[in-house]
Each structure stands twice: as C-alpha cells, then as structure tokens.
C-alpha cells in the first residue's frame, strides 16, 4: 500500500485515486545540493555552490502537471487498450525551475541570515501555482482524439503546517468505466457465482470516495466464492449448509483448501480480515488507501479460478482429440476389424 505522494506514479495519480482522496504534500522539506564549479577569469578556481531545490513532493507534483509522455492504457470508449496522450497543464514558466536559492562560498558574507530566500521564492512559486486552485489534467486517446478524459484536482495550501493539500474532486469517464477492463475478463465466471454486480458496485463505491461501502461489496464477493465452492463439493465434504454457516471463515477456508485457489487459501486471514476491518474499524481515508490492494487480491483469486477452468478445458479437449486420432489410427491399421464390425 502506498502512502506518500511521491510513491504514486503519474498513471496512479490519474487512475488509482478515488474521488476526494487527498494528499498532504510537504512543501518545506527542501532538497539541498552542493556542487563544485569553476570560478575566476580563467576558471582556474574550484569553488562550492550551494543550491536549494523543491521538496520531493512538490517536484513530483510539478512533474505530473508537466507530464505529456504517451502510455498504454484501457480506453473505455474504444473498449480496448490504446496509446494515451496526456496534455501539459498550462502554468507559469518559473514553476518548471526547481531551484529556490543558490550561492557560492565566496558570497556567504553578503547573505543576510535573517532572510530565508528559499522560503520567499517558494511562496512566490506557490502563489503562481494557486492562481487557479482547480487543476484539470486532460488525456486523449491516440486512436481517436475525440476520446478525451478529464481528471480534476483541488489545491489548498496551509502555510502554518507547511503543507499543500491535493485532492481529487472529479473525473470523466468514471473509475468504474476504467475498471471494466479487468472486470470484463472475469464477467462470465463472476456471473456464474452471482457476484458480478457486487464487484461492479465495489469499484463504483471506491471511485465515488466511499471506501467503507466498497468493502461491504468486496467482502460479499469473497463470501460468495467460498459458499459456491462449498455447495459444489458438499457431498464430498460431508457437511450440511447450517454447519458450514456456523463455522468461522478461517475454518471454512481450511475445510475447502483443496478446492479453492492457492492465493485465497494462503492469504485467507489477511484478505478477509482486512475486508472486515475495513467495514468495522477503518476510517474512510484508511479504507480508500487499502482498497486497490484488496481489489487486486480478489481479481487474482478469479484469475486463478479461470486459469484452472481453462487448463481443465484444454486437457479435456486434448484428451478427446488424442482418443479420436488413436481410434482412427487403430482402424487404419486393422481394416479387417472395421469390416467385421
């Protein structure tokens, strides 16, 4: 689970943040650098130059706003993955310069220690950035430029705490639309387990900024997988449904371990425990941060189930084909047998 703003890739900031998810960017944790530079009429002297630059968080934000590198991602309009092109956010040129202060060793005597030039420059840069407190990042599909996506953020500075708050306040298409790519891969299997709509609702709730509600639907998906596996193997297990329902989830998984995907059995207590704590104990912010990890865990379970179905299907088809060819081959080698039949 990612916590710090700088840990989120540019794509994550577009597609992984739910509505109203926020970050507090540390804007005063400046980066200091010292380099040796030539000096003098003939550059015969080597002297230290001391530089102060943006904090990592603020630099990451500026880089994100200026980002225009193509990447490959699902387009909900094309209903397939395509090359996508983000547009640079238009802002003052000074913001692209990360340096807040610079001086050489021979200039220290002229510096007033009571004046913090880095703070002054940073305040000026913040004012430039906050001319528009609402920022929109546009992305277009390279296959069809009419397919345009918008991601909207709000900026608010707290100078006393030295933080800049970034909050996602809107996007189109919705997160559910983008999540369809992963969900659709397993739609048939989810429909067979009667949990497709639950999974869709989980992603919708997460995208709407209601993380706790999303956990309710995600836990329902988990439970439906477990109960369906029990019903499919009930005779072999020798337990009735009322006995099974009274068992703790941990014990249910132990009982079904030979029939469930390996990822589910090996991560049972973590997945179900976190889903339950998300409903009963976590704040909206904590639940929202953890949701993508739990969503991935559920999708891995479905992938393993689908892989087994596909593998069994391939084995059966290959077995049937081998038998068919073997029968034909035996018939050719024993034509008298065929005539007698």
PDB file of C-alpha atoms in Angstrom, residues 27-315:
ATOM      1  CA  UNK A  27       6.487  21.770   0.636  1.00  0.00           C
ATOM      2  CA  UNK A  28       9.268  22.826   3.014  1.00  0.00           C
ATOM      3  CA  UNK A  29      11.388  19.689   3.104  1.00  0.00           C
ATOM      4  CA  UNK A  30      13.732  21.223   0.551  1.00  0.00           C
ATOM      5  CA  UNK A  31      16.489  19.302  -1.186  1.00  0.00           C
ATOM      6  CA  UNK A  32      19.970  20.733  -0.690  1.00  0.00           C
ATOM      7  CA  UNK A  33      22.778  20.177  -3.174  1.00  0.00           C
ATOM      8  CA  UNK A  34      26.408  21.220  -3.172  1.00  0.00           C
ATOM      9  CA  UNK A  35      28.419  21.133  -6.373  1.00  0.00           C
ATOM     10  CA  UNK A  36      31.944  22.224  -7.276  1.00  0.00           C
ATOM     11  CA  UNK A  37      32.002  24.829 -10.030  1.00  0.00           C
ATOM     12  CA  UNK A  38      34.857  26.604 -11.847  1.00  0.00           C
ATOM     13  CA  UNK A  39      35.389  30.274 -10.981  1.00  0.00           C
ATOM     14  CA  UNK A  40      37.752  33.122 -11.846  1.00  0.00           C
ATOM     15  CA  UNK A  41      38.702  34.862 -15.079  1.00  0.00           C
ATOM     16  CA  UNK A  42      40.116  31.645 -16.487  1.00  0.00           C
ATOM     17  CA  UNK A  43      38.016  29.216 -14.445  1.00  0.00           C
ATOM     18  CA  UNK A  44      41.178  28.432 -12.544  1.00  0.00           C
ATOM     19  CA  UNK A  45      39.427  28.251  -9.166  1.00  0.00           C
ATOM     20  CA  UNK A  46      37.149  25.463  -7.951  1.00  0.00           C
ATOM     21  CA  UNK A  47      34.511  26.634  -5.534  1.00  0.00           C
ATOM     22  CA  UNK A  48      31.431  25.192  -3.851  1.00  0.00           C
ATOM     23  CA  UNK A  49      27.983  26.253  -4.997  1.00  0.00           C
ATOM     24  CA  UNK A  50      25.108  25.564  -2.607  1.00  0.00           C
ATOM     25  CA  UNK A  51      21.630  25.079  -4.065  1.00  0.00           C
ATOM     26  CA  UNK A  52      18.195  24.666  -2.518  1.00  0.00           C
ATOM     27  CA  UNK A  53      15.524  22.920  -4.586  1.00  0.00           C
ATOM     28  CA  UNK A  54      11.856  21.958  -4.302  1.00  0.00           C
ATOM     29  CA  UNK A  55      10.876  19.210  -1.888  1.00  0.00           C
ATOM     30  CA  UNK A  56      10.412  15.757  -3.433  1.00  0.00           C
ATOM     31  CA  UNK A  57       6.626  16.026  -3.060  1.00  0.00           C
ATOM     32  CA  UNK A  58       6.370  19.409  -4.755  1.00  0.00           C
ATOM     33  CA  UNK A  59       8.744  18.407  -7.548  1.00  0.00           C
ATOM     34  CA  UNK A  60       6.653  15.276  -8.152  1.00  0.00           C
ATOM     35  CA  UNK A  61       3.534  17.436  -8.459  1.00  0.00           C
ATOM     36  CA  UNK A  62       5.174  19.805 -10.953  1.00  0.00           C
ATOM     37  CA  UNK A  63       6.474  16.868 -12.981  1.00  0.00           C
ATOM     38  CA  UNK A  64       2.993  15.348 -13.012  1.00  0.00           C
ATOM     39  CA  UNK A  65       1.393  18.577 -14.231  1.00  0.00           C
ATOM     40  CA  UNK A  66       4.009  18.940 -16.985  1.00  0.00           C
ATOM     41  CA  UNK A  67       3.865  15.263 -17.962  1.00  0.00           C
ATOM     42  CA  UNK A  68       2.957  14.563 -21.578  1.00  0.00           C
ATOM     43  CA  UNK A  69       4.593  11.195 -22.236  1.00  0.00           C
ATOM     44  CA  UNK A  70       2.462   8.611 -24.004  1.00  0.00           C
ATOM     45  CA  UNK A  71       1.473   5.452 -22.161  1.00  0.00           C
ATOM     46  CA  UNK A  72      -0.623   2.365 -22.882  1.00  0.00           C
ATOM     47  CA  UNK A  73      -3.933   2.026 -21.049  1.00  0.00           C
ATOM     48  CA  UNK A  74      -7.547   0.956 -21.437  1.00  0.00           C
ATOM     49  CA  UNK A  75      -9.830   3.388 -23.284  1.00  0.00           C
ATOM     50  CA  UNK A  76     -13.450   2.977 -22.108  1.00  0.00           C
ATOM     51  CA  UNK A  77     -14.750   4.452 -25.368  1.00  0.00           C
ATOM     52  CA  UNK A  78     -12.749   2.110 -27.626  1.00  0.00           C
ATOM     53  CA  UNK A  79     -13.252  -0.701 -25.086  1.00  0.00           C
ATOM     54  CA  UNK A  80      -9.648  -1.796 -25.538  1.00  0.00           C
ATOM     55  CA  UNK A  81      -6.137  -0.748 -24.533  1.00  0.00           C
ATOM     56  CA  UNK A  82      -4.637   2.029 -26.654  1.00  0.00           C
ATOM     57  CA  UNK A  83      -1.837   4.571 -26.564  1.00  0.00           C
ATOM     58  CA  UNK A  84      -2.944   7.563 -24.479  1.00  0.00           C
ATOM     59  CA  UNK A  85      -1.502  11.082 -24.605  1.00  0.00           C
ATOM     60  CA  UNK A  86      -1.659  13.403 -21.565  1.00  0.00           C
ATOM     61  CA  UNK A  87      -1.503  17.167 -22.094  1.00  0.00           C
ATOM     62  CA  UNK A  88       0.767  19.506 -20.164  1.00  0.00           C
ATOM     63  CA  UNK A  89      -1.053  21.626 -17.630  1.00  0.00           C
ATOM     64  CA  UNK A  90      -0.506  25.257 -18.627  1.00  0.00           C
ATOM     65  CA  UNK A  91       1.293  27.118 -15.836  1.00  0.00           C
ATOM     66  CA  UNK A  92       3.869  29.844 -15.300  1.00  0.00           C
ATOM     67  CA  UNK A  93       7.329  29.021 -16.688  1.00  0.00           C
ATOM     68  CA  UNK A  94       9.019  29.849 -13.378  1.00  0.00           C
ATOM     69  CA  UNK A  95       7.382  26.803 -11.790  1.00  0.00           C
ATOM     70  CA  UNK A  96       9.422  24.493 -14.010  1.00  0.00           C
ATOM     71  CA  UNK A  97      12.629  25.750 -12.350  1.00  0.00           C
ATOM     72  CA  UNK A  98      13.125  23.747  -9.165  1.00  0.00           C
ATOM     73  CA  UNK A  99      15.909  25.965  -7.784  1.00  0.00           C
ATOM     74  CA  UNK A 100      14.832  28.209  -4.925  1.00  0.00           C
ATOM     75  CA  UNK A 101      18.187  29.568  -3.819  1.00  0.00           C
ATOM     76  CA  UNK A 102      21.815  29.384  -4.965  1.00  0.00           C
ATOM     77  CA  UNK A 103      25.065  30.881  -3.684  1.00  0.00           C
ATOM     78  CA  UNK A 104      28.810  30.249  -3.804  1.00  0.00           C
ATOM     79  CA  UNK A 105      31.165  30.043  -0.841  1.00  0.00           C
ATOM     80  CA  UNK A 106      32.608  33.453  -1.698  1.00  0.00           C
ATOM     81  CA  UNK A 107      29.129  35.013  -1.474  1.00  0.00           C
ATOM     82  CA  UNK A 108      28.260  33.957   2.071  1.00  0.00           C
ATOM     83  CA  UNK A 109      29.399  37.274   3.578  1.00  0.00           C
ATOM     84  CA  UNK A 110      26.724  39.071   1.551  1.00  0.00           C
ATOM     85  CA  UNK A 111      23.885  36.825   2.719  1.00  0.00           C
ATOM     86  CA  UNK A 112      21.582  38.119   5.456  1.00  0.00           C
ATOM     87  CA  UNK A 113      20.953  35.114   7.756  1.00  0.00           C
ATOM     88  CA  UNK A 114      17.648  36.623   8.887  1.00  0.00           C
ATOM     89  CA  UNK A 115      16.247  36.321   5.355  1.00  0.00           C
ATOM     90  CA  UNK A 116      15.355  32.867   4.053  1.00  0.00           C
ATOM     91  CA  UNK A 117      15.446  33.286   0.289  1.00  0.00           C
ATOM     92  CA  UNK A 118      14.294  29.707  -0.320  1.00  0.00           C
ATOM     93  CA  UNK A 119      11.088  30.349   1.663  1.00  0.00           C
ATOM     94  CA  UNK A 120      10.483  33.643  -0.131  1.00  0.00           C
ATOM     95  CA  UNK A 121      10.964  32.072  -3.566  1.00  0.00           C
ATOM     96  CA  UNK A 122       8.764  29.126  -2.591  1.00  0.00           C
ATOM     97  CA  UNK A 123       5.975  31.470  -1.501  1.00  0.00           C
ATOM     98  CA  UNK A 124       6.150  33.246  -4.868  1.00  0.00           C
ATOM     99  CA  UNK A 125       6.004  29.913  -6.732  1.00  0.00           C
ATOM    100  CA  UNK A 126       3.031  28.760  -4.668  1.00  0.00           C
ATOM    101  CA  UNK A 127       1.153  31.955  -5.476  1.00  0.00           C
ATOM    102  CA  UNK A 128       1.809  31.335  -9.168  1.00  0.00           C
ATOM    103  CA  UNK A 129       0.540  27.764  -8.927  1.00  0.00           C
ATOM    104  CA  UNK A 130      -2.514  28.710  -6.888  1.00  0.00           C
ATOM    105  CA  UNK A 131      -3.755  31.330  -9.329  1.00  0.00           C
ATOM    106  CA  UNK A 132      -6.092  28.503 -10.274  1.00  0.00           C
ATOM    107  CA  UNK A 133      -6.892  26.351  -7.278  1.00  0.00           C
ATOM    108  CA  UNK A 134      -8.659  23.830  -9.509  1.00  0.00           C
ATOM    109  CA  UNK A 135      -6.418  21.902 -11.879  1.00  0.00           C
ATOM    110  CA  UNK A 136      -7.598  19.740 -14.778  1.00  0.00           C
ATOM    111  CA  UNK A 137      -5.338  17.187 -16.411  1.00  0.00           C
ATOM    112  CA  UNK A 138      -6.502  16.153 -19.897  1.00  0.00           C
ATOM    113  CA  UNK A 139      -5.696  12.849 -21.591  1.00  0.00           C
ATOM    114  CA  UNK A 140      -6.630  11.864 -25.148  1.00  0.00           C
ATOM    115  CA  UNK A 141      -6.791   8.504 -26.873  1.00  0.00           C
ATOM    116  CA  UNK A 142      -4.283   8.334 -29.736  1.00  0.00           C
ATOM    117  CA  UNK A 143      -6.677   6.124 -31.708  1.00  0.00           C
ATOM    118  CA  UNK A 144      -9.422   8.761 -31.618  1.00  0.00           C
ATOM    119  CA  UNK A 145      -8.646  12.287 -30.274  1.00  0.00           C
ATOM    120  CA  UNK A 146     -12.365  12.794 -29.638  1.00  0.00           C
ATOM    121  CA  UNK A 147     -11.975  10.307 -26.801  1.00  0.00           C
ATOM    122  CA  UNK A 148     -10.871  12.737 -24.106  1.00  0.00           C
ATOM    123  CA  UNK A 149     -10.552  12.074 -20.379  1.00  0.00           C
ATOM    124  CA  UNK A 150     -10.524  14.691 -17.619  1.00  0.00           C
ATOM    125  CA  UNK A 151      -9.043  14.389 -14.128  1.00  0.00           C
ATOM    126  CA  UNK A 152      -9.788  17.287 -11.782  1.00  0.00           C
ATOM    127  CA  UNK A 153      -7.892  18.206  -8.610  1.00  0.00           C
ATOM    128  CA  UNK A 154      -8.167  20.908  -5.983  1.00  0.00           C
ATOM    129  CA  UNK A 155      -5.150  22.574  -4.360  1.00  0.00           C
ATOM    130  CA  UNK A 156      -5.127  24.231  -0.944  1.00  0.00           C
ATOM    131  CA  UNK A 157      -2.103  25.463   0.984  1.00  0.00           C
ATOM    132  CA  UNK A 158      -1.641  25.550   4.757  1.00  0.00           C
ATOM    133  CA  UNK A 159       1.354  27.832   5.320  1.00  0.00           C
ATOM    134  CA  UNK A 160       1.379  27.228   9.085  1.00  0.00           C
ATOM    135  CA  UNK A 161       1.791  23.473   8.653  1.00  0.00           C
ATOM    136  CA  UNK A 162       3.955  23.860   5.540  1.00  0.00           C
ATOM    137  CA  UNK A 163       1.733  21.540   3.521  1.00  0.00           C
ATOM    138  CA  UNK A 164      -0.050  21.722   0.193  1.00  0.00           C
ATOM    139  CA  UNK A 165      -3.208  19.639   0.028  1.00  0.00           C
ATOM    140  CA  UNK A 166      -4.004  17.937  -3.270  1.00  0.00           C
ATOM    141  CA  UNK A 167      -7.481  16.401  -3.544  1.00  0.00           C
ATOM    142  CA  UNK A 168      -9.086  14.643  -6.480  1.00  0.00           C
ATOM    143  CA  UNK A 169     -12.566  16.104  -6.951  1.00  0.00           C
ATOM    144  CA  UNK A 170     -13.728  14.710 -10.278  1.00  0.00           C
ATOM    145  CA  UNK A 171     -13.026  12.694 -13.381  1.00  0.00           C
ATOM    146  CA  UNK A 172     -14.675  11.500 -16.571  1.00  0.00           C
ATOM    147  CA  UNK A 173     -15.037   8.689 -17.557  1.00  0.00           C
ATOM    148  CA  UNK A 174     -15.585   7.270 -14.077  1.00  0.00           C
ATOM    149  CA  UNK A 175     -13.254   4.873 -12.276  1.00  0.00           C
ATOM    150  CA  UNK A 176     -15.833   2.124 -12.817  1.00  0.00           C
ATOM    151  CA  UNK A 177     -15.585   2.680 -16.571  1.00  0.00           C
ATOM    152  CA  UNK A 178     -11.812   2.233 -16.474  1.00  0.00           C
ATOM    153  CA  UNK A 179     -12.089  -0.789 -14.158  1.00  0.00           C
ATOM    154  CA  UNK A 180     -14.313  -2.601 -16.652  1.00  0.00           C
ATOM    155  CA  UNK A 181     -11.258  -3.897 -18.485  1.00  0.00           C
ATOM    156  CA  UNK A 182     -10.225  -6.055 -15.526  1.00  0.00           C
ATOM    157  CA  UNK A 183     -13.769  -6.960 -14.533  1.00  0.00           C
ATOM    158  CA  UNK A 184     -14.899  -7.974 -18.022  1.00  0.00           C
ATOM    159  CA  UNK A 185     -12.143 -10.592 -18.220  1.00  0.00           C
ATOM    160  CA  UNK A 186     -13.912 -12.488 -15.454  1.00  0.00           C
ATOM    161  CA  UNK A 187     -17.530 -11.448 -16.094  1.00  0.00           C
ATOM    162  CA  UNK A 188     -18.754 -14.916 -17.107  1.00  0.00           C
ATOM    163  CA  UNK A 189     -17.177 -16.534 -14.054  1.00  0.00           C
ATOM    164  CA  UNK A 190     -18.454 -13.772 -11.756  1.00  0.00           C
ATOM    165  CA  UNK A 191     -21.947 -14.147 -13.214  1.00  0.00           C
ATOM    166  CA  UNK A 192     -21.801 -17.898 -12.573  1.00  0.00           C
ATOM    167  CA  UNK A 193     -21.009 -17.090  -8.937  1.00  0.00           C
ATOM    168  CA  UNK A 194     -23.679 -14.357  -8.820  1.00  0.00           C
ATOM    169  CA  UNK A 195     -21.158 -11.714  -7.743  1.00  0.00           C
ATOM    170  CA  UNK A 196     -20.503  -9.639 -10.872  1.00  0.00           C
ATOM    171  CA  UNK A 197     -22.801  -6.786  -9.807  1.00  0.00           C
ATOM    172  CA  UNK A 198     -21.282  -6.828  -6.319  1.00  0.00           C
ATOM    173  CA  UNK A 199     -17.796  -6.357  -7.768  1.00  0.00           C
ATOM    174  CA  UNK A 200     -19.003  -3.570 -10.063  1.00  0.00           C
ATOM    175  CA  UNK A 201     -20.631  -1.833  -7.088  1.00  0.00           C
ATOM    176  CA  UNK A 202     -17.407  -2.155  -5.068  1.00  0.00           C
ATOM    177  CA  UNK A 203     -15.412  -0.348  -7.760  1.00  0.00           C
ATOM    178  CA  UNK A 204     -18.182   2.234  -8.144  1.00  0.00           C
ATOM    179  CA  UNK A 205     -18.262   2.973  -4.404  1.00  0.00           C
ATOM    180  CA  UNK A 206     -14.482   3.245  -4.274  1.00  0.00           C
ATOM    181  CA  UNK A 207     -14.477   5.600  -7.251  1.00  0.00           C
ATOM    182  CA  UNK A 208     -17.118   7.728  -5.517  1.00  0.00           C
ATOM    183  CA  UNK A 209     -14.935   8.130  -2.446  1.00  0.00           C
ATOM    184  CA  UNK A 210     -16.914   5.818  -0.147  1.00  0.00           C
ATOM    185  CA  UNK A 211     -14.257   3.267   0.721  1.00  0.00           C
ATOM    186  CA  UNK A 212     -16.076   1.599   3.626  1.00  0.00           C
ATOM    187  CA  UNK A 213     -19.140   0.882   1.475  1.00  0.00           C
ATOM    188  CA  UNK A 214     -16.840  -0.572  -1.193  1.00  0.00           C
ATOM    189  CA  UNK A 215     -15.504  -3.085   1.349  1.00  0.00           C
ATOM    190  CA  UNK A 216     -19.040  -4.345   2.027  1.00  0.00           C
ATOM    191  CA  UNK A 217     -19.478  -5.347  -1.609  1.00  0.00           C
ATOM    192  CA  UNK A 218     -15.954  -6.724  -1.932  1.00  0.00           C
ATOM    193  CA  UNK A 219     -16.424  -8.914   1.145  1.00  0.00           C
ATOM    194  CA  UNK A 220     -19.702 -10.153  -0.331  1.00  0.00           C
ATOM    195  CA  UNK A 221     -17.785 -11.263  -3.439  1.00  0.00           C
ATOM    196  CA  UNK A 222     -15.277 -13.150  -1.275  1.00  0.00           C
ATOM    197  CA  UNK A 223     -18.045 -14.881   0.683  1.00  0.00           C
ATOM    198  CA  UNK A 224     -19.955 -15.892  -2.452  1.00  0.00           C
ATOM    199  CA  UNK A 225     -16.842 -17.558  -3.874  1.00  0.00           C
ATOM    200  CA  UNK A 226     -16.375 -19.550  -0.663  1.00  0.00           C
ATOM    201  CA  UNK A 227     -20.040 -20.592  -0.361  1.00  0.00           C
ATOM    202  CA  UNK A 228     -20.250 -21.630  -4.012  1.00  0.00           C
ATOM    203  CA  UNK A 229     -17.182 -23.851  -3.657  1.00  0.00           C
ATOM    204  CA  UNK A 230     -18.769 -25.429  -0.580  1.00  0.00           C
ATOM    205  CA  UNK A 231     -22.051 -26.173  -2.381  1.00  0.00           C
ATOM    206  CA  UNK A 232     -20.219 -27.648  -5.383  1.00  0.00           C
ATOM    207  CA  UNK A 233     -18.300 -30.039  -3.120  1.00  0.00           C
ATOM    208  CA  UNK A 234     -20.776 -30.535  -0.274  1.00  0.00           C
ATOM    209  CA  UNK A 235     -21.264 -34.277  -0.740  1.00  0.00           C
ATOM    210  CA  UNK A 236     -17.535 -34.951  -0.701  1.00  0.00           C
ATOM    211  CA  UNK A 237     -17.067 -32.727   2.367  1.00  0.00           C
ATOM    212  CA  UNK A 238     -19.871 -34.423   4.313  1.00  0.00           C
ATOM    213  CA  UNK A 239     -21.235 -31.259   5.956  1.00  0.00           C
ATOM    214  CA  UNK A 240     -24.650 -29.646   5.734  1.00  0.00           C
ATOM    215  CA  UNK A 241     -25.124 -25.955   4.994  1.00  0.00           C
ATOM    216  CA  UNK A 242     -26.168 -24.950   8.516  1.00  0.00           C
ATOM    217  CA  UNK A 243     -22.999 -26.496   9.966  1.00  0.00           C
ATOM    218  CA  UNK A 244     -20.906 -24.696   7.386  1.00  0.00           C
ATOM    219  CA  UNK A 245     -22.522 -21.306   8.047  1.00  0.00           C
ATOM    220  CA  UNK A 246     -21.765 -21.548  11.763  1.00  0.00           C
ATOM    221  CA  UNK A 247     -18.045 -22.023  11.125  1.00  0.00           C
ATOM    222  CA  UNK A 248     -15.578 -19.136  11.296  1.00  0.00           C
ATOM    223  CA  UNK A 249     -14.326 -18.002   7.904  1.00  0.00           C
ATOM    224  CA  UNK A 250     -10.816 -19.188   8.764  1.00  0.00           C
ATOM    225  CA  UNK A 251     -12.130 -22.703   9.421  1.00  0.00           C
ATOM    226  CA  UNK A 252     -14.240 -22.632   6.263  1.00  0.00           C
ATOM    227  CA  UNK A 253     -11.145 -21.918   4.193  1.00  0.00           C
ATOM    228  CA  UNK A 254      -9.231 -24.735   5.906  1.00  0.00           C
ATOM    229  CA  UNK A 255     -12.105 -27.102   5.125  1.00  0.00           C
ATOM    230  CA  UNK A 256     -12.167 -26.034   1.461  1.00  0.00           C
ATOM    231  CA  UNK A 257      -8.410 -25.670   0.927  1.00  0.00           C
ATOM    232  CA  UNK A 258      -8.265 -28.481  -1.653  1.00  0.00           C
ATOM    233  CA  UNK A 259     -10.942 -26.808  -3.772  1.00  0.00           C
ATOM    234  CA  UNK A 260     -10.041 -23.112  -3.526  1.00  0.00           C
ATOM    235  CA  UNK A 261      -7.411 -21.098  -5.455  1.00  0.00           C
ATOM    236  CA  UNK A 262      -3.983 -21.217  -3.782  1.00  0.00           C
ATOM    237  CA  UNK A 263      -3.804 -17.442  -3.442  1.00  0.00           C
ATOM    238  CA  UNK A 264      -7.040 -17.402  -1.439  1.00  0.00           C
ATOM    239  CA  UNK A 265      -6.007 -20.184   0.933  1.00  0.00           C
ATOM    240  CA  UNK A 266      -2.518 -18.770   1.534  1.00  0.00           C
ATOM    241  CA  UNK A 267      -3.808 -15.221   2.151  1.00  0.00           C
ATOM    242  CA  UNK A 268      -7.169 -16.050   3.713  1.00  0.00           C
ATOM    243  CA  UNK A 269      -6.796 -14.345   7.094  1.00  0.00           C
ATOM    244  CA  UNK A 270      -5.223 -11.258   5.554  1.00  0.00           C
ATOM    245  CA  UNK A 271      -7.848 -10.774   2.828  1.00  0.00           C
ATOM    246  CA  UNK A 272     -10.991 -11.486   4.847  1.00  0.00           C
ATOM    247  CA  UNK A 273      -9.610  -9.868   7.997  1.00  0.00           C
ATOM    248  CA  UNK A 274      -8.800  -6.634   6.169  1.00  0.00           C
ATOM    249  CA  UNK A 275     -12.176  -6.614   4.410  1.00  0.00           C
ATOM    250  CA  UNK A 276     -13.916  -6.968   7.775  1.00  0.00           C
ATOM    251  CA  UNK A 277     -11.759  -4.338   9.486  1.00  0.00           C
ATOM    252  CA  UNK A 278     -12.448  -2.003   6.568  1.00  0.00           C
ATOM    253  CA  UNK A 279     -16.156  -2.222   7.327  1.00  0.00           C
ATOM    254  CA  UNK A 280     -15.996  -2.030  11.118  1.00  0.00           C
ATOM    255  CA  UNK A 281     -12.769  -0.270  12.101  1.00  0.00           C
ATOM    256  CA  UNK A 282     -11.099   1.787   9.375  1.00  0.00           C
ATOM    257  CA  UNK A 283     -11.768   5.417   8.530  1.00  0.00           C
ATOM    258  CA  UNK A 284     -12.860   6.311   5.001  1.00  0.00           C
ATOM    259  CA  UNK A 285      -9.338   7.524   4.234  1.00  0.00           C
ATOM    260  CA  UNK A 286      -7.689   4.333   5.526  1.00  0.00           C
ATOM    261  CA  UNK A 287     -10.192   2.136   3.701  1.00  0.00           C
ATOM    262  CA  UNK A 288      -9.670   4.057   0.469  1.00  0.00           C
ATOM    263  CA  UNK A 289      -5.884   3.689   0.636  1.00  0.00           C
ATOM    264  CA  UNK A 290      -6.110  -0.073   1.118  1.00  0.00           C
ATOM    265  CA  UNK A 291      -8.883  -0.816  -1.403  1.00  0.00           C
ATOM    266  CA  UNK A 292      -6.727  -1.201  -4.578  1.00  0.00           C
ATOM    267  CA  UNK A 293      -4.636  -3.902  -2.882  1.00  0.00           C
ATOM    268  CA  UNK A 294      -7.705  -5.876  -1.782  1.00  0.00           C
ATOM    269  CA  UNK A 295      -9.317  -5.427  -5.194  1.00  0.00           C
ATOM    270  CA  UNK A 296      -6.185  -6.888  -6.790  1.00  0.00           C
ATOM    271  CA  UNK A 297      -6.297  -9.808  -4.341  1.00  0.00           C
ATOM    272  CA  UNK A 298      -9.879 -10.644  -5.347  1.00  0.00           C
ATOM    273  CA  UNK A 299      -9.011 -10.378  -9.043  1.00  0.00           C
ATOM    274  CA  UNK A 300      -6.062 -12.753  -8.537  1.00  0.00           C
ATOM    275  CA  UNK A 301      -8.471 -15.275  -6.988  1.00  0.00           C
ATOM    276  CA  UNK A 302     -10.721 -15.071 -10.049  1.00  0.00           C
ATOM    277  CA  UNK A 303      -7.734 -15.301 -12.372  1.00  0.00           C
ATOM    278  CA  UNK A 304      -6.582 -18.499 -10.670  1.00  0.00           C
ATOM    279  CA  UNK A 305     -10.088 -19.962 -10.886  1.00  0.00           C
ATOM    280  CA  UNK A 306     -10.370 -19.025 -14.565  1.00  0.00           C
ATOM    281  CA  UNK A 307      -6.888 -20.393 -15.302  1.00  0.00           C
ATOM    282  CA  UNK A 308      -7.883 -23.738 -13.758  1.00  0.00           C
ATOM    283  CA  UNK A 309     -11.107 -23.821 -15.782  1.00  0.00           C
ATOM    284  CA  UNK A 310      -9.181 -23.054 -18.973  1.00  0.00           C
ATOM    285  CA  UNK A 311      -6.490 -25.606 -18.095  1.00  0.00           C
ATOM    286  CA  UNK A 312      -9.052 -28.343 -17.384  1.00  0.00           C
ATOM    287  CA  UNK A 313     -10.883 -27.473 -20.599  1.00  0.00           C
ATOM    288  CA  UNK A 314      -7.656 -27.675 -22.621  1.00  0.00           C
ATOM    289  CA  UNK A 315      -6.773 -31.020 -21.032  1.00  0.00           C
TER     290      UNK A 315
END
